[in-house]
Amino acid sequence: MDDSQLIKACKRQDRKAQQMLYEKYAKKMMAICLRYSKDEETAYDLLHDGFIQVFSHIGSFEGKGSFEGWLKRIFVNVALMYLRKEQKRGEIRFDIEQMESEPIEEDDDDEGLLSNNISQQQLLALINALPLGYKTVFNLFVFEDKTHKEIANTLGISEASSRSQYSRARALLKKQINAVIKKNGERPK
Amino acid sequence: MNEKDQIKDFLRSKLDDCEVPVPDNLWQRIDDTLSRSARMRVIRRRWILSGAAAVLAIIIGSTYLLKLPSNDPSTLMTDKKAITENMPIASTNAEQNTQNKSISFGKTDAQPLIVSSEVEKKSEKKPNKKSFLRSQHFDNEENIKLETYSINSIEKETEEKLLPTDSEDKTDNDEMFYEIEQIATQNYLAPADNKDEKPLTLALNTRGSLTSTNRTTTSPVTLRSAEIANNFSKPNFMLTSQELSEDASDNVSQMIHSQPVSVGLTISKPLTDKLSLESGLVYTYLHSKAKNTSNIYRKKETQQLHYLGIPLNLNYNLVSFGNADLYLSLGGMIEKDVYGKYNYVDNRIQDELNSESEVKVSERIRQPHPQLSINAGVGVSYPVWNNLYLYGKIGGGYYFDADNKWSTIYSDEKIILDLNIGLRFGF
């Protein structure tokens, strides 16, 4: 069954089709949920809530754009809603004042980034290890192609704060990627 | 920038199609939620239909009430004037009685909501025989004469009474004109429709519940309903499984739902002599608290909900004792919260660090579903001044399970006893 048939069946609330759609996309969406959450348990909850949203609103998908793109947007929105709630409860803060103030020296060596000697899981683990504020800004900028202005609006922070957090997150991540590649034994001199 | 954003391209190329394994039971969770949502949709649809039916009933009822002929005394006076202008006119000097009649006329038509048979009888007796034809336009006539009465339908009935001339004494004239008035009123001023004419009654009602909840247990409690808490979120204010298992014995939980307080404005219309239909708008304030305390934490939740409701009641007059009327009331109400606030304070004590942390949350809340209830009560109304009645009603309501997100006295008690006190004004 291709996507358009699956979508049609899902619009009829056909449970079998819903399960097929889930099985087809759950792993990809789980990667998105994991990128925005502090732990695996939260990511599972986001995945659950995201699919409920998908099946509730699939009727509004008109089939004009990519279905996968539409799915991704829903999961990112669900994750952002969760983060906003956490922010309201004071669990997390995105403003730069809460972050470390010491500058992080950026590793100028970009050659590591050309290497393939790092697995997806390792990369994902490195991103997940970033502080939640950094990680959120970084994800929105890198994977969702949001501008700093849009990120600032979404998270309720200043544009400068968004830039600063992205910059620090990138520097931190680059260092760690190079370290992992080096550890994997293939870092070119 | 391009050089610097090499990491962006690198990560996107690596992670754009990244897949992460998911737990096997996750689909089961989604499936359960979808099934529950489907059931909820059916329930919600039923609620909406019930609500729509109730609103429709109220609209139809209100329209019916408003379409009934007006009881405005001025309208009746005009009608009477029209007829009396064609009626034979007798001379009279009893001007003083005019005012008396005008007053008694008004009183007769303005009945209270709960009309006892005795009161009605009294009211019927009240009209002053002498007064009607002594209204202002007659008072100014200096030479009142008897003329041929041209209204066909009452001509024969009145003919004999009209024969006497102005030579007859005042008392006879008074009697005669009262009877003419009665005939004219019966034939012209009180057409068939008007037999059902009843006055509207406006009521200002206050209700205080006699029921509250104050339960203390060792099981953790929360103002969030169990279903929501278990399935839709794992908020930090819920007790964790660790807390549940480790500190159940130390935990002291208290759930308090204060008595609801209501204020309402209702309008009612008698359908028969003893039965009246009442509807309007009622505001209700609900307040609840939940506390969980143990050796390592103190959690306190408070919530305030403001409801607006539309009641629909039938009041039946059982019996009258003097001026007081004893009545029975049966009905229902649909309510929806219009504003809600939730506060949460979590104090966590860490003995080993000799420190205490506090988390405070304050958020707006909404109940997803309307609240339906049915109620019954027995009340007494007593006239305090003219058409102003003081009434009190004691009764209770049964609150149907609305499957709402936040616990209230409605969801936890189901049956709530209450006392209503108010004022009614018949007009």
XYZ file of C-alpha atoms in Angstrom:
616
model
C 0.000 0.000 0.000
C 1.557 3.331 -0.973
C 1.348 6.539 1.009
C -1.698 7.961 -0.761
C -3.684 4.764 -0.174
C -2.530 4.652 3.433
C -3.536 8.267 3.955
C -6.961 7.669 2.425
C -7.525 4.679 4.682
C -6.261 6.605 7.716
C -8.707 9.384 6.934
C -11.426 6.748 7.298
C -9.937 5.918 10.723
C -8.977 2.455 9.460
C -6.956 1.080 12.362
C -5.008 -1.372 10.227
C -3.860 1.440 7.934
C -2.975 3.560 10.947
C -0.793 0.781 12.243
C 0.916 0.391 8.848
C 1.580 4.102 8.697
C 2.954 3.992 12.222
C 5.256 1.112 11.389
C 6.506 2.889 8.295
C 7.412 6.181 9.954
C 7.769 5.529 13.688
C 11.557 5.046 13.649
C 12.225 8.230 11.691
C 9.892 10.233 13.899
C 11.464 8.716 16.982
C 14.791 10.245 15.902
C 13.134 13.672 15.810
C 11.490 13.163 19.203
C 14.779 12.054 20.691
C 16.553 15.148 19.381
C 14.147 17.415 21.272
C 13.706 15.548 24.530
C 15.798 15.190 27.598
C 15.487 11.400 27.811
C 14.140 8.352 26.016
C 10.987 8.127 28.118
C 9.999 11.642 27.149
C 10.767 10.841 23.516
C 8.370 7.865 23.665
C 5.669 10.121 25.071
C 6.280 12.642 22.284
C 6.123 9.886 19.695
C 2.825 8.683 21.148
C 1.341 12.186 21.288
C 2.660 12.967 17.810
C 0.938 9.966 16.222
C -2.304 10.796 18.025
C -2.045 14.268 16.497
C -1.285 12.804 13.097
C -4.304 10.482 13.145
C -6.532 13.220 14.527
C -5.552 15.752 11.877
C -4.758 13.605 8.890
C -7.990 14.813 7.326
C -6.382 18.227 6.906
C -3.544 16.820 4.784
C -4.483 17.727 1.239
C -1.770 15.713 -0.468
C -0.149 18.785 -1.999
C 3.298 18.522 -0.418
C 5.435 15.727 0.929
C 3.621 13.609 3.481
C 6.830 12.895 5.334
C 7.508 16.624 5.556
C 4.016 17.139 6.974
C 4.613 14.380 9.520
C 7.934 15.885 10.560
C 6.357 19.284 11.108
C 3.736 17.740 13.365
C 6.328 15.942 15.461
C 8.504 19.046 15.737
C 5.455 21.046 16.805
C 4.488 18.451 19.385
C 8.041 18.557 20.731
C 8.034 22.351 20.840
C 4.724 22.368 22.669
C 6.167 20.019 25.222
C 9.232 22.255 25.629
C 7.045 25.326 26.085
C 5.124 23.572 28.830
C 8.356 22.607 30.526
C 9.549 26.171 30.164
C 6.342 27.466 31.764
C 6.801 25.125 34.671
C 10.318 26.398 35.119
C 11.829 23.039 34.269
C 13.949 24.476 31.475
C 15.069 27.927 30.409
C 16.221 28.904 26.986
C 17.588 32.314 27.782
C 21.349 32.628 27.518
C 21.671 34.022 31.031
C 21.076 30.546 32.345
C 23.847 29.094 30.256
C 27.531 29.007 30.957
C 29.057 32.358 30.363
C 32.560 31.205 29.497
C 33.205 31.205 25.762
C 33.761 27.863 24.102
C 36.732 27.769 21.807
C 35.728 26.485 18.405
C 37.758 23.720 16.885
C 38.936 25.057 13.511
C 39.613 21.595 12.207
C 36.746 20.826 9.820
C 38.404 17.844 8.228
C 36.773 15.524 10.714
C 33.402 16.555 9.394
C 34.359 15.104 6.024
C 35.002 11.765 7.610
C 32.483 8.988 7.652
C 34.024 7.401 10.669
C 31.204 8.286 13.010
C 27.918 6.510 13.211
C 24.439 8.005 13.247
C 23.950 6.715 16.789
C 27.143 8.410 17.935
C 26.113 11.699 16.349
C 22.664 11.453 17.832
C 24.141 10.682 21.230
C 26.397 13.733 20.990
C 23.480 16.007 20.072
C 21.392 14.550 22.866
C 24.178 15.184 25.334
C 23.969 18.933 24.661
C 22.176 21.035 27.285
C 18.466 21.193 26.376
C 18.531 24.907 25.556
C 21.485 24.543 23.172
C 20.038 21.412 21.688
C 16.673 22.987 20.926
C 18.129 26.022 19.216
C 20.623 23.846 17.364
C 17.949 21.428 16.133
C 15.638 24.189 14.971
C 18.435 25.909 13.074
C 20.077 22.843 11.575
C 17.262 20.412 10.925
C 14.183 22.607 10.635
C 15.950 25.390 8.728
C 14.521 28.059 11.013
C 16.083 31.484 11.103
C 17.275 32.922 14.397
C 14.358 35.334 14.312
C 11.914 32.450 14.005
C 13.683 30.517 16.738
C 13.599 33.555 18.983
C 9.837 33.880 18.436
C 9.220 30.199 18.948
C 11.147 29.917 22.192
C 10.437 33.374 23.548
C 14.057 34.468 23.623
C 15.996 37.225 21.915
C 17.513 36.766 18.487
C 20.956 37.430 19.929
C 20.398 34.699 22.480
C 19.452 32.278 19.730
C 22.584 33.111 17.725
C 24.747 32.840 20.770
C 23.323 29.488 21.828
C 23.647 28.090 18.333
C 27.202 29.247 18.114
C 28.104 27.679 21.449
C 26.256 24.467 20.624
C 28.055 24.192 17.285
C 31.441 24.780 18.854
C 30.773 22.243 21.574
C 29.458 19.654 19.149
C 32.287 20.104 16.700
C 34.796 19.516 19.421
C 33.034 16.405 20.528
C 32.593 15.063 16.991
C 36.280 15.498 16.307
C 37.069 13.803 19.581
C 34.877 10.838 18.745
C 36.330 10.550 15.244
C 39.780 10.686 16.714
C 38.833 8.014 19.164
C 37.440 5.912 16.343
C 40.976 5.967 14.965
C 40.540 7.542 11.603
C 41.112 11.203 12.237
C 43.410 12.417 9.430
C 46.432 14.537 10.314
C 29.378 31.512 7.320
C 29.244 28.789 4.724
C 32.498 27.410 6.011
C 31.290 27.629 9.545
C 28.018 25.917 8.697
C 29.755 22.908 7.265
C 28.584 21.145 10.395
C 25.009 21.868 9.420
C 25.383 20.146 6.065
C 27.337 17.330 7.666
C 24.704 16.635 10.297
C 21.823 16.901 7.864
C 23.439 14.474 5.473
C 24.089 12.091 8.329
C 20.909 12.396 10.331
C 18.133 13.433 7.957
C 17.003 9.868 7.461
C 18.171 8.618 10.785
C 16.034 5.904 12.346
C 15.855 4.987 15.993
C 14.232 1.790 17.255
C 10.940 2.196 19.074
C 9.584 0.032 21.889
C 7.307 -2.807 20.794
C 4.431 -1.795 23.038
C 4.201 1.769 21.794
C 1.696 0.962 19.063
C -0.482 -0.713 21.687
C -0.481 2.525 23.684
C -1.406 4.514 20.594
C -4.099 1.991 19.714
C -5.583 2.238 23.213
C -5.593 6.010 23.092
C -7.218 6.022 19.658
C -9.936 3.645 20.859
C -10.549 5.799 23.889
C -10.605 8.927 21.727
C -13.169 7.311 19.456
C -15.337 6.532 22.470
C -14.824 10.070 23.710
C -15.850 11.436 20.341
C -19.100 9.507 20.574
C -19.648 10.722 24.124
C -18.754 14.289 23.109
C -21.146 14.096 20.189
C -23.880 12.957 22.558
C -23.048 15.785 24.914
C -23.159 18.275 22.107
C -26.477 16.876 20.917
C -27.862 16.933 24.460
C -26.590 20.465 24.928
C -28.046 21.540 21.619
C -31.353 19.903 22.525
C -31.355 21.670 25.895
C -30.529 25.017 24.285
C -33.200 24.428 21.651
C -35.722 23.574 24.348
C -34.807 26.744 26.192
C -35.064 28.835 23.046
C -38.434 27.307 22.149
C -39.593 27.685 25.740
C -38.426 31.283 25.883
C -40.014 32.053 22.543
C -43.228 30.493 23.773
C -43.081 32.568 26.922
C -42.351 35.767 25.070
C -44.999 35.177 22.429
C -47.776 34.834 24.940
C -50.009 37.902 24.919
C -48.777 40.740 27.002
C -50.342 41.396 30.349
C -49.494 45.039 30.243
C -52.342 46.755 32.083
C -52.085 49.747 29.771
C -52.970 47.529 26.820
C -56.014 46.266 28.583
C -57.014 49.755 29.550
C -56.820 50.793 25.945
C -58.988 47.882 24.902
C -61.454 48.644 27.566
C -61.456 52.240 26.600
C -62.234 51.321 23.016
C -65.201 49.327 24.076
C -66.412 51.630 26.705
C -66.354 54.476 24.263
C -69.096 52.656 22.406
C -70.901 51.711 25.508
C -73.772 53.551 27.074
C -72.624 55.971 29.646
C -74.295 56.568 32.939
C -73.886 59.498 35.164
C -71.880 59.055 38.324
C -70.353 61.087 41.040
C -68.216 58.509 42.660
C -64.870 59.804 41.496
C -63.017 58.636 44.575
C -63.629 55.061 43.681
C -61.845 55.484 40.371
C -58.418 55.317 41.910
C -59.298 52.354 44.020
C -60.390 50.474 40.986
C -57.253 51.290 39.033
C -55.094 49.907 41.773
C -57.088 46.763 42.256
C -57.126 46.201 38.525
C -53.344 46.170 38.402
C -53.085 43.840 41.313
C -55.485 41.412 39.817
C -53.413 40.858 36.731
C -50.016 40.715 38.277
C -49.836 37.279 39.797
C -46.683 35.809 41.333
C -44.921 32.755 39.964
C -46.395 30.284 42.381
C -50.038 31.126 42.452
C -52.101 29.352 44.984
C -55.755 28.795 44.402
C -56.490 30.808 47.473
C -54.479 33.712 46.278
C -56.218 33.561 42.979
C -59.582 33.522 44.610
C -58.604 36.489 46.662
C -57.448 38.269 43.601
C -60.684 37.617 41.843
C -62.557 39.072 44.727
C -60.415 42.126 44.827
C -61.649 44.008 41.754
C -63.702 46.912 42.838
C -67.009 46.897 41.140
C -67.118 50.623 40.979
C -63.803 51.371 39.586
C -63.469 50.373 35.988
C -65.819 52.811 34.359
C -64.551 55.496 36.641
C -61.295 55.818 34.937
C -60.083 59.223 33.916
C -61.839 59.630 30.625
C -65.121 59.025 32.324
C -64.386 61.247 35.230
C -64.229 64.212 32.980
C -67.688 63.641 31.528
C -70.089 66.041 33.073
C -73.284 64.926 31.437
C -73.198 61.229 31.147
C -76.126 59.765 29.293
C -77.334 56.389 28.427
C -77.239 55.733 24.729
C -77.904 52.786 22.524
C -75.208 50.240 23.002
C -73.971 49.136 19.632
C -71.790 46.166 20.329
C -73.771 43.284 18.949
C -72.445 40.451 21.033
C -73.155 42.035 24.340
C -76.166 44.032 23.272
C -78.765 41.587 24.476
C -77.034 40.827 27.703
C -76.641 44.440 28.574
C -79.888 45.754 27.192
C -81.943 45.265 30.276
C -79.293 46.750 32.474
C -78.967 49.739 30.258
C -82.623 50.581 30.379
C -82.529 52.374 33.682
C -81.899 56.004 33.274
C -79.726 58.437 35.091
C -82.530 58.871 37.543
C -81.517 55.667 39.245
C -79.369 55.907 42.273
C -75.626 55.717 42.342
C -75.460 52.243 43.804
C -77.568 50.762 41.095
C -75.439 52.420 38.464
C -72.341 51.066 40.074
C -73.730 47.565 40.108
C -74.886 47.882 36.551
C -71.596 49.139 35.229
C -69.660 46.508 37.054
C -71.759 43.863 35.390
C -71.362 45.542 32.018
C -67.687 45.545 32.642
C -67.747 41.855 33.459
C -69.670 41.033 30.301
C -67.509 43.249 28.153
C -64.391 41.846 29.678
C -65.533 38.303 29.150
C -66.607 38.885 25.588
C -64.013 41.274 24.318
C -61.144 41.757 26.662
C -60.630 38.155 27.512
C -60.609 36.222 24.265
C -59.976 32.489 24.357
C -56.192 32.929 24.221
C -56.172 35.175 27.174
C -57.475 32.488 29.440
C -53.889 31.263 29.669
C -52.372 34.632 30.267
C -50.043 34.464 33.217
C -47.547 36.958 34.451
C -43.815 36.528 34.015
C -41.765 36.308 37.154
C -38.178 37.432 37.482
C -36.117 35.830 40.228
C -32.765 36.606 41.780
C -31.485 33.392 43.245
C -28.554 32.533 45.473
C -27.573 28.954 46.135
C -25.265 27.607 48.747
C -24.441 23.954 48.737
C -24.838 21.980 51.925
C -22.302 19.446 50.693
C -18.527 19.676 50.768
C -15.732 17.139 50.661
C -12.863 16.772 53.069
C -11.166 13.410 52.791
C -7.860 12.416 54.284
C -6.167 9.261 53.091
C -2.734 7.717 52.816
C -3.190 7.255 49.072
C -1.852 10.072 46.914
C -4.516 12.368 45.500
C -4.509 14.873 42.685
C -7.046 17.271 41.219
C -6.293 15.880 37.807
C -8.533 12.986 36.933
C -6.838 9.583 37.037
C -7.371 8.846 33.365
C -5.719 12.030 32.219
C -2.871 11.645 34.646
C -2.112 8.089 33.651
C -2.438 8.373 29.952
C -1.806 11.852 28.735
C 0.987 13.264 30.743
C 3.551 12.627 33.358
C 3.654 16.057 34.887
C 6.170 16.812 37.529
C 3.459 17.538 40.042
C 2.257 13.937 40.001
C 3.816 11.608 42.448
C 6.456 9.458 40.878
C 6.333 5.697 41.181
C 9.297 5.885 43.498
C 7.482 8.258 45.778
C 4.436 6.036 45.663
C 6.318 2.919 46.595
C 8.702 4.419 49.114
C 6.567 6.889 50.877
C 3.041 5.570 50.782
C 3.102 4.973 54.514
C 4.319 8.491 55.256
C 2.051 10.123 52.791
C -0.906 12.046 54.132
C -3.244 13.192 51.420
C -6.154 15.507 51.735
C -8.743 16.386 49.127
C -11.061 19.290 49.872
C -13.900 20.448 47.647
C -15.549 23.527 49.105
C -19.292 24.057 48.876
C -20.283 25.476 45.508
C -21.844 28.918 45.602
C -24.209 30.144 42.900
C -25.968 33.325 41.920
C -28.544 33.374 39.184
C -31.170 35.361 37.407
C -34.155 33.397 36.184
C -37.421 34.131 34.498
C -40.454 31.932 34.783
C -43.826 31.655 33.224
C -46.786 29.786 34.681
C -48.035 27.154 32.278
C -51.131 26.359 34.301
C -52.481 27.641 37.580
C -50.063 25.469 39.493
C -47.278 24.693 37.087
C -44.590 27.070 35.897
C -41.491 26.798 33.720
C -38.310 28.507 34.823
C -35.053 29.216 33.019
C -32.217 31.735 33.094
C -28.523 32.058 33.731
C -26.656 30.810 36.806
C -23.079 31.532 37.797
C -21.323 29.001 40.061
C -17.970 29.164 41.795
C -16.099 25.965 42.635
C -12.968 25.740 44.733
C -10.877 22.647 45.450
C -7.628 21.799 47.175
C -5.442 18.722 47.265
C -2.451 18.183 49.520
C 0.132 15.417 49.616
C 2.733 15.473 52.321
C 5.437 13.049 53.324
C 8.928 13.101 54.760
C 10.462 14.278 51.530
C 7.837 16.423 49.846
C 4.885 18.727 50.331
C 2.651 19.144 47.293
C -0.325 21.431 47.275
C -2.779 21.967 44.435
C -5.586 24.510 44.399
C -8.089 25.125 41.681
C -10.848 27.609 41.032
C -13.482 27.098 38.389
C -16.160 29.543 37.337
C -19.178 28.030 35.642
C -22.106 29.521 33.792
C -25.195 27.378 33.559
C -28.620 27.380 31.996
C -31.262 25.801 34.226
C -34.614 24.515 33.097
C -37.014 23.789 35.952
C -40.655 22.969 36.413
C -42.203 24.335 39.606
C -45.435 22.857 40.868
C -47.479 24.521 43.552
C -48.398 21.847 46.091
C -50.361 23.660 48.723
C -50.907 27.089 50.234
C -50.867 28.056 53.869
C -52.273 31.530 54.174
C -50.099 33.681 51.951
C -47.292 31.158 51.806
C -47.056 28.630 49.009
C -45.330 25.302 49.215
C -44.003 24.119 45.889
C -42.052 21.299 44.314
C -39.301 21.923 41.825
C -37.838 19.493 39.284
C -35.402 20.207 36.518
C -31.935 20.125 35.114
C -29.054 22.351 34.263
C -26.255 22.417 31.714
C -23.100 24.181 32.880
C -19.778 25.016 31.276
C -16.721 26.520 32.877
C -15.848 29.964 31.597
C -12.664 30.513 33.569
C -10.412 28.262 35.591
C -7.147 28.605 37.414
C -4.821 25.969 38.793
C -1.953 26.517 41.222
C 0.609 23.985 42.240
C 3.372 24.228 44.807
C 5.902 21.446 45.265
C 8.299 21.611 48.191
C 10.966 18.959 48.176
C 13.081 18.394 51.231
C 16.538 16.956 50.805
C 17.787 16.076 54.248
C 21.163 14.906 53.122
C 21.805 18.284 51.491
C 19.962 20.129 54.233
C 18.076 22.020 51.554
C 14.585 22.549 50.291
C 13.510 23.327 46.748
C 10.212 24.783 45.662
C 8.468 24.628 42.311
C 5.426 26.799 41.683
C 3.100 26.427 38.739
C 0.100 28.571 37.930
C -1.913 27.954 34.811
C -5.291 28.541 33.206
C -7.388 25.423 32.990
C -10.523 24.381 31.137
C -12.879 21.494 31.491
C -13.364 19.909 28.092
C -16.982 18.856 28.551
C -20.150 20.561 29.754
C -21.649 19.433 33.044
C -25.195 18.146 33.092
C -27.220 17.747 36.247
C -30.740 17.113 37.383
C -32.208 18.558 40.530
C -35.237 18.437 42.755
C -36.333 20.449 45.723
C -39.143 21.681 47.896
C -39.581 25.354 48.507
C -41.737 27.955 50.162
C -42.501 31.385 48.772
C -43.990 34.181 50.790
C -45.120 37.615 49.641
C -43.162 40.353 51.346
C -44.417 43.369 49.440
C -46.934 43.655 46.615
C -45.631 41.282 43.934
C -42.294 40.715 45.600
C -41.890 37.237 47.029
C -39.179 35.830 49.241
C -38.549 32.180 48.676
C -36.376 29.408 49.983
C -35.864 25.986 48.546
C -34.025 22.994 49.872
C -33.094 20.207 47.549
C -30.327 18.433 45.795
C -28.843 17.691 42.449
C -27.323 14.688 40.765
C -24.302 15.523 38.618
C -23.659 13.231 35.675
C -20.137 12.096 34.958
C -18.816 14.605 32.438
C -15.497 12.812 32.122
C -13.726 16.072 32.729
C -10.046 16.691 33.193
C -10.166 18.305 36.625
C -11.756 16.836 39.711
C -14.503 18.899 41.257
C -17.210 18.340 43.796
C -19.434 17.526 40.831
C -17.229 14.644 39.735
C -16.412 13.375 43.218
C -19.702 13.737 45.056
C -22.333 13.217 42.352
C -25.186 14.107 44.722
C -25.041 17.562 46.236
C -27.596 19.003 48.627
C -28.239 22.706 48.424
C -30.223 25.585 49.820
C -31.665 28.246 47.522
C -32.795 31.618 48.750
C -34.025 34.403 46.538
C -36.515 37.030 45.596
C -39.169 36.792 42.918
C -40.943 39.636 41.339
C -44.096 39.158 39.335
C -44.830 41.666 36.621
